Short mmCIF file of C-alpha atoms in Angstrom, two decimals:
data_model
loop_
_atom_site.label_atom_id
_atom_site.label_comp_id
_atom_site.label_asym_id
_atom_site.label_seq_id
_atom_site.Cartn_x
_atom_site.Cartn_y
_atom_site.Cartn_z
CA MET A 2 188.02 -24.79 -160.21
CA ILE A 3 185.79 -22.25 -158.29
CA ASN A 4 185.16 -23.15 -154.36
CA TYR A 5 183.01 -19.95 -153.46
CA SER A 6 180.61 -18.25 -155.50
CA VAL A 7 179.71 -15.11 -153.42
CA ILE A 8 176.46 -13.76 -154.27
CA ILE A 9 175.96 -9.42 -153.77
CA PRO A 10 172.44 -8.26 -154.29
CA ILE A 11 172.42 -4.79 -154.52
CA TYR A 12 170.09 -1.77 -154.63
CA ASN A 13 171.47 1.98 -154.11
CA MET A 14 174.77 0.89 -152.14
CA GLU A 15 177.17 3.56 -153.40
CA LYS A 16 178.58 4.07 -150.28
CA TYR A 17 179.44 1.02 -148.63
CA LEU A 18 179.43 -1.10 -151.58
CA GLU A 19 183.40 -0.27 -152.78
CA GLU A 20 184.11 -1.41 -149.41
CA CYS A 21 182.04 -4.58 -149.39
CA ILE A 22 183.49 -5.92 -152.99
CA ASN A 23 187.09 -4.93 -151.61
CA SER A 24 186.61 -7.44 -148.75
CA ILE A 25 186.77 -9.93 -151.36
CA VAL A 26 189.14 -9.23 -154.00
CA ILE A 27 191.93 -8.38 -152.11
CA GLN A 28 192.25 -11.75 -150.16
CA LYS A 29 193.10 -12.01 -154.05
CA ARG A 30 192.29 -15.54 -154.77
CA ASP A 31 191.75 -17.61 -158.36
CA ASP A 32 189.13 -20.48 -156.69
CA VAL A 33 186.60 -17.13 -155.46
CA GLU A 34 183.43 -16.03 -158.36
CA ILE A 35 181.80 -12.57 -157.06
CA ILE A 36 178.56 -12.34 -158.11
CA LEU A 37 176.53 -8.90 -158.19
CA ILE A 38 173.17 -8.42 -159.04
CA ASN A 39 171.92 -4.40 -159.55
CA ASP A 40 168.23 -4.47 -158.22
CA GLY A 41 167.30 -1.95 -160.90
CA SER A 42 169.62 0.70 -158.50
CA THR A 43 168.96 4.58 -159.20
CA ASP A 44 172.33 5.86 -158.10
CA ASN A 45 176.12 5.09 -158.86
CA SER A 46 176.05 0.98 -157.86
CA LEU A 47 176.20 -0.85 -160.64
CA ASP A 48 178.85 2.18 -162.27
CA ILE A 49 180.59 0.28 -159.36
CA CYS A 50 180.11 -3.02 -161.06
CA TYR A 51 181.20 -2.95 -164.03
CA LYS A 52 184.36 -0.89 -162.75
CA TYR A 53 185.03 -3.71 -160.38
CA GLN A 54 184.77 -5.37 -163.54
CA GLU A 55 187.19 -4.06 -165.93
CA ARG A 56 189.32 -4.73 -163.28
CA TYR A 57 188.51 -8.01 -162.16
CA ASN A 58 188.10 -11.14 -164.40
CA ASN A 59 186.47 -13.38 -161.81
CA ILE A 60 183.34 -10.74 -161.27
CA VAL A 61 180.32 -10.60 -163.06
CA VAL A 62 177.73 -8.21 -163.10
CA ILE A 63 173.57 -8.82 -163.96
CA ASP A 64 171.49 -6.19 -163.80
CA LYS A 65 168.39 -6.40 -163.81
CA ALA A 66 165.19 -4.18 -162.62
CA ASN A 67 164.20 -4.08 -159.35
CA SER A 68 161.57 -7.32 -158.36
CA GLY A 69 162.73 -7.53 -155.49
CA THR A 70 165.91 -9.47 -152.80
CA THR A 71 164.13 -12.88 -152.92
CA ASP A 72 164.46 -13.01 -156.51
CA THR A 73 167.47 -10.82 -157.23
CA ILE A 74 169.60 -13.81 -154.97
CA ILE A 75 167.84 -16.45 -156.99
CA GLN A 76 168.96 -14.60 -160.73
CA GLY A 77 172.74 -15.52 -158.74
CA ILE A 78 172.33 -18.30 -158.00
CA LYS A 79 171.80 -20.05 -160.54
CA LYS A 80 174.74 -18.10 -162.56
CA SER A 81 177.19 -19.31 -160.20
CA SER A 82 179.66 -21.93 -160.59
CA GLY A 83 181.35 -22.73 -157.76
CA LYS A 84 181.18 -26.02 -155.03
CA TYR A 85 180.08 -23.51 -152.06
CA ILE A 86 177.88 -20.30 -152.70
CA CYS A 87 178.53 -17.63 -150.08
CA PHE A 88 176.53 -14.14 -149.44
CA SER A 89 177.81 -10.67 -148.70
CA ASP A 90 174.65 -7.93 -148.15
CA ALA A 91 175.62 -5.08 -150.50
CA ASP A 92 176.74 -2.42 -146.87
CA ASP A 93 178.01 -5.30 -145.17
CA TYR A 94 181.50 -6.50 -145.60
CA ILE A 95 183.51 -9.97 -144.87
CA ASP A 96 186.65 -11.19 -142.62
CA THR A 97 190.42 -11.49 -144.28
CA ASN A 98 190.67 -14.67 -143.72
CA TYR A 99 187.19 -15.82 -144.93
CA PHE A 100 188.12 -17.79 -147.48
CA THR A 101 191.41 -19.41 -145.64
CA VAL A 102 189.72 -20.36 -142.90
CA LEU A 103 186.05 -21.90 -145.16
CA ASP A 104 189.32 -24.01 -146.98
CA LYS A 105 190.32 -26.23 -143.75
CA TYR A 106 186.41 -27.24 -144.25
CA ILE A 107 185.57 -27.65 -147.30
CA LYS A 108 187.83 -30.14 -148.08
CA ASP A 109 185.79 -32.45 -145.70
CA ASN A 110 182.47 -31.66 -147.96
CA TYR A 111 180.10 -30.10 -145.02
CA ASP A 112 177.07 -29.48 -146.35
CA ILE A 113 175.82 -26.28 -144.75
CA ILE A 114 178.86 -24.79 -142.53
CA LEU A 115 178.69 -22.48 -139.71
CA PHE A 116 180.26 -19.01 -138.85
CA ASN A 117 179.24 -16.09 -136.37
CA TYR A 118 179.38 -12.19 -137.35
CA SER A 119 180.36 -9.27 -135.73
CA LYS A 120 177.95 -6.05 -135.42
CA LYS A 121 179.91 -3.40 -136.94
CA TYR A 122 179.76 0.22 -135.65
CA ILE A 123 181.11 3.53 -136.30
CA ASN A 124 182.91 3.40 -132.89
CA ASN A 125 182.86 -0.22 -132.28
CA THR A 126 182.57 -3.95 -133.56
CA ILE A 127 181.21 -6.73 -130.97
CA ASN A 128 181.53 -10.19 -131.67
CA VAL A 129 178.04 -12.39 -132.18
CA LYS A 130 178.01 -15.43 -131.31
CA ILE A 131 174.43 -17.06 -133.34
CA ASN A 132 173.61 -19.58 -132.31
CA SER A 133 173.21 -21.29 -129.11
CA ILE A 134 174.60 -24.93 -130.56
CA ASN A 135 177.77 -26.44 -129.98
CA TYR A 136 181.19 -25.43 -131.19
CA GLY A 137 182.35 -28.93 -133.86
CA GLU A 138 180.37 -30.87 -136.17
CA LEU A 139 176.87 -31.25 -134.51
CA ASP A 140 176.32 -35.31 -134.64
CA ASN A 141 172.73 -37.02 -135.93
CA ASN A 142 170.86 -36.24 -132.60
CA GLU A 143 171.83 -32.09 -132.97
CA VAL A 144 171.11 -32.34 -137.26
CA GLU A 145 167.95 -34.15 -136.34
CA PHE A 146 166.87 -31.79 -133.71
CA LEU A 147 166.82 -28.95 -136.24
CA HIS A 148 165.48 -30.46 -139.24
CA LYS A 149 161.98 -32.01 -136.88
CA LYS A 150 162.38 -29.06 -133.76
CA LEU A 151 163.69 -26.25 -134.55
CA PHE A 152 160.68 -24.34 -134.16
CA LEU A 153 160.72 -25.01 -130.18
CA ASP A 154 164.49 -23.11 -129.76
CA PHE A 155 165.26 -20.71 -132.35
CA SER A 156 168.29 -20.00 -131.16
CA LYS A 157 169.97 -22.85 -132.21
CA TYR A 158 170.15 -21.98 -135.44
CA SER A 159 169.76 -18.42 -137.57
CA PHE A 160 167.68 -17.21 -141.21
CA TYR A 161 170.34 -15.29 -142.34
CA ARG A 162 172.09 -16.24 -145.72
CA TRP A 163 174.97 -13.83 -145.11
CA ASP A 164 176.35 -16.49 -141.80
CA LYS A 165 177.16 -19.76 -143.77
CA ALA A 166 178.56 -20.77 -146.86
CA ILE A 167 176.60 -23.84 -148.09
CA LYS A 168 177.20 -26.74 -151.03
CA SER A 169 176.09 -25.45 -154.17
CA GLU A 170 173.44 -28.13 -155.18
CA ILE A 171 171.22 -27.92 -152.59
CA ILE A 172 171.15 -24.20 -152.70
CA LYS A 173 170.29 -24.76 -156.41
CA ASN A 174 167.77 -27.33 -155.76
CA ASN A 175 166.08 -25.69 -153.39
CA ILE A 176 165.17 -22.28 -155.12
CA LEU A 177 163.17 -24.47 -157.54
CA LYS A 178 160.78 -24.82 -154.12
CA ILE A 179 160.66 -21.31 -153.86
CA ASN A 180 157.30 -19.98 -154.85
CA GLU A 181 156.88 -16.34 -153.01
CA LYS A 182 159.57 -13.55 -154.56
CA THR A 183 159.87 -11.38 -150.71
CA THR A 184 161.96 -8.67 -149.65
CA TYR A 185 161.52 -8.17 -146.32
CA LEU A 186 161.82 -12.39 -143.59
CA GLU A 187 163.50 -13.80 -147.72
CA ASP A 188 166.15 -15.65 -145.92
CA HIS A 189 163.35 -17.92 -144.28
CA VAL A 190 162.52 -19.98 -146.99
CA PHE A 191 165.47 -20.38 -148.16
CA SER A 192 167.59 -20.94 -145.24
CA LEU A 193 164.96 -23.49 -143.89
CA LEU A 194 165.02 -25.74 -147.30
CA ASN A 195 169.42 -25.79 -147.27
CA LEU A 196 168.70 -26.94 -143.52
CA LEU A 197 166.25 -29.64 -144.38
CA SER A 198 168.36 -30.45 -146.96
CA ALA A 199 171.85 -30.62 -145.19
CA ASN A 200 172.56 -34.02 -143.03
CA LYS A 201 176.48 -32.52 -142.71
CA ILE A 202 176.69 -29.69 -140.43
CA ILE A 203 180.01 -27.89 -138.74
CA TYR A 204 180.07 -24.60 -136.49
CA ILE A 205 182.92 -23.38 -136.15
CA ASN A 206 184.03 -20.56 -134.06
CA GLU A 207 185.20 -17.55 -135.98
CA ALA A 208 183.30 -14.22 -137.13
CA LEU A 209 184.02 -13.85 -140.46
CA TYR A 210 180.95 -11.33 -141.61
CA TYR A 211 180.53 -7.37 -139.88
CA TYR A 212 177.51 -6.76 -140.15
CA ARG A 213 177.53 -2.81 -140.63
CA MET A 214 174.60 -1.30 -138.11
CA ARG A 215 172.89 1.31 -139.79
CA LYS A 216 170.38 3.70 -139.08
CA ASN A 217 167.89 3.27 -142.09
CA SER A 218 168.53 -0.31 -142.95
CA VAL A 219 165.76 -2.44 -144.87
CA SER A 220 165.25 -4.85 -141.81
CA HIS A 221 164.59 -1.26 -139.49
CA SER A 222 161.91 0.15 -141.39
CA ILE A 223 158.10 -0.11 -141.73
CA ASN A 224 156.00 0.50 -144.39
CA ASP A 225 152.56 -2.04 -146.62
CA LYS A 226 155.23 -4.11 -148.02
CA VAL A 227 156.38 -6.16 -144.72
CA PHE A 228 152.85 -6.63 -144.16
CA GLU A 229 152.36 -8.16 -147.44
CA ASP A 230 155.58 -10.55 -146.94
CA TYR A 231 154.82 -11.21 -143.84
CA GLU A 232 151.79 -13.05 -145.26
CA LYS A 233 154.09 -14.87 -147.76
CA ILE A 234 156.35 -16.00 -145.69
CA LYS A 235 154.40 -17.03 -143.09
CA LYS A 236 152.22 -19.45 -145.33
CA GLU A 237 155.06 -20.55 -147.06
CA MET A 238 156.78 -21.78 -144.05
CA PHE A 239 154.07 -23.38 -142.46
CA GLU A 240 153.84 -25.49 -145.81
CA ILE A 241 157.21 -26.46 -145.70
CA ALA A 242 156.82 -27.93 -142.19
CA GLN A 243 153.93 -29.97 -143.13
CA LYS A 244 155.17 -31.45 -145.98
CA ASN A 245 158.52 -32.63 -143.92
CA ASN A 246 156.06 -34.22 -141.46
CA ILE A 247 156.78 -31.85 -138.43
CA THR A 248 154.20 -32.04 -135.44
CA ASN A 249 151.62 -29.86 -134.24
CA GLN A 250 153.00 -28.70 -130.70
CA VAL A 251 156.29 -27.65 -133.39
CA ILE A 252 154.32 -26.24 -135.88
CA TYR A 253 152.60 -24.39 -132.77
CA SER A 254 155.74 -23.04 -131.63
CA LEU A 255 156.61 -22.15 -135.40
CA LYS A 256 152.85 -19.79 -135.44
CA LEU A 257 154.13 -18.23 -131.58
CA TYR A 258 157.49 -16.91 -133.13
CA PHE A 259 154.72 -15.11 -136.35
CA LEU A 260 152.89 -13.71 -134.62
CA TYR A 261 155.57 -12.51 -132.07
CA GLN A 262 156.84 -10.96 -135.70
CA TYR A 263 153.79 -9.22 -136.49
CA ALA A 264 153.57 -7.67 -133.15
CA ARG A 265 157.10 -6.15 -133.42
CA TYR A 266 155.73 -4.82 -136.68
CA SER A 267 152.75 -3.73 -136.42
CA LEU A 268 153.92 -1.91 -132.87
CA LYS A 269 156.67 0.03 -135.05
CA SER A 270 154.40 1.14 -138.01
CA ASN A 271 152.50 3.52 -137.22
CA LYS A 272 149.22 2.00 -139.25
CA ARG A 273 146.70 0.02 -138.22
CA HIS A 274 146.79 -3.49 -139.82
CA LYS A 275 144.28 -6.15 -140.04
CA ALA A 276 144.97 -7.86 -136.68
CA GLU A 277 146.30 -11.00 -135.67
CA ASN A 278 145.30 -13.01 -132.92
CA VAL A 279 147.08 -13.05 -130.04
CA SER A 280 145.60 -14.79 -126.75
CA ILE A 281 146.54 -15.23 -123.40
CA LYS A 282 147.46 -18.75 -124.10
CA ASP A 283 149.95 -17.68 -127.00
CA ILE A 284 152.10 -15.68 -124.84
CA ILE A 285 151.84 -17.66 -121.75
CA ASN A 286 153.65 -20.04 -123.75
CA THR A 287 155.81 -17.64 -125.44
CA LYS A 288 159.09 -18.98 -123.72
CA ASP A 289 161.13 -15.40 -124.46
CA LYS A 290 161.21 -13.04 -122.11
CA ASN A 291 161.06 -10.57 -124.43
CA ARG A 292 158.82 -11.80 -127.40
CA LYS A 293 156.35 -12.67 -124.34
CA MET A 294 156.39 -8.45 -123.59
CA VAL A 295 156.41 -7.73 -127.15
CA MET A 296 152.85 -9.66 -127.41
CA LEU A 297 151.85 -8.58 -124.19
CA LEU A 298 152.04 -5.02 -125.41
CA TYR A 299 150.73 -5.71 -128.87
CA LYS A 300 147.63 -7.77 -127.19
CA LEU A 301 147.16 -4.70 -125.27
CA ASN A 302 147.19 -2.40 -128.29
CA LEU A 303 150.09 0.19 -126.73
CA LYS A 304 152.05 0.96 -128.97
CA THR A 305 153.29 4.18 -126.79
CA VAL A 306 154.84 1.89 -124.27
CA TYR A 307 156.42 -0.22 -127.08
CA LYS A 308 158.58 3.08 -128.91
CA ILE A 309 158.91 4.07 -125.05
CA LEU A 310 160.70 0.82 -124.80
CA LEU A 311 162.66 1.34 -127.81
CA LYS A 312 163.83 4.56 -126.76
CA ALA A 313 165.23 3.59 -123.55
CA LYS A 314 167.01 0.81 -125.63
CA LEU A 315 168.48 2.89 -128.27
CA ARG A 316 169.91 5.66 -124.61
CA LYS A 317 171.37 2.33 -123.66
CA GLU A 318 173.50 2.11 -126.14
CA LYS A 319 173.82 5.15 -126.82
CA SER A 320 175.06 5.45 -123.19
CA LYS A 321 177.97 2.23 -124.38
CA LYS A 322 178.89 5.27 -126.91
CA LEU A 323 177.25 3.13 -130.26
CA GLU A 324 177.23 4.80 -133.33
CA TYR A 325 175.19 4.19 -136.04
CA PHE A 326 175.89 4.87 -139.71
CA ASP A 327 173.60 6.32 -142.13
#
């Protein structure tokens, strides 16, 4: 029986891919399948995938034309056969006790098992408590809050795909509801749909995933595709909220979240894009201080100030001697 399917989307990751795959195969689990989906890489990533497939009989390789992260992940999910589905990005890797820890919980048939992660720098590792909920099994009130009021406090639940193990039947049902195929913010719709379908959730006090801190990762780069995907994901998230009878107050919080994302992207971009209207009321109603500052700088079109603040943040990190990967 396959308990875990680990899905890894890959695009030009030859530098880190072997470490990612090794972190899984070294655990020598017969109940784990590894699905490597090459999304039209132009480097040696596909050759690395085939090399590992020849060596290990629990590795499945899918080679496809480049179509973006969402479509790549969906193809991997359709191919999977595990009871639970887990994810890793090709430049990250998992903990040596990843499956041993999860084993303690899958027998209780949780819909979602949440865990923490570690930021991996060249010279340091920093553990992160990613969700602001308490550890342990969530009671009915906590699950109901996440279903109906999540957007009032986004810190309660992360939209990453790789910080959780999710029951396969939930994921496979929800990929049929995803309309847009995107690269940026792609985890948002996917994670929200899975959360809304889950009733039994546990949050464990373990950091099982290593997120590599890179200078030029997809999540840090800004181009026209960012703004295209932003519009698609925003529309889809609002549609999901409305279909699930989420209140206008909570939907307004969702609007503020996307205004913040747009402001952040715009301040980082060197080009001018179609402007989102951020009102003074929106800024006042934004509770998080950092988001409030970003939205204010966007409102005042103070890109230079924002970039100065980013440089100051980088200097602060350098003072801690944190070295990023390339």
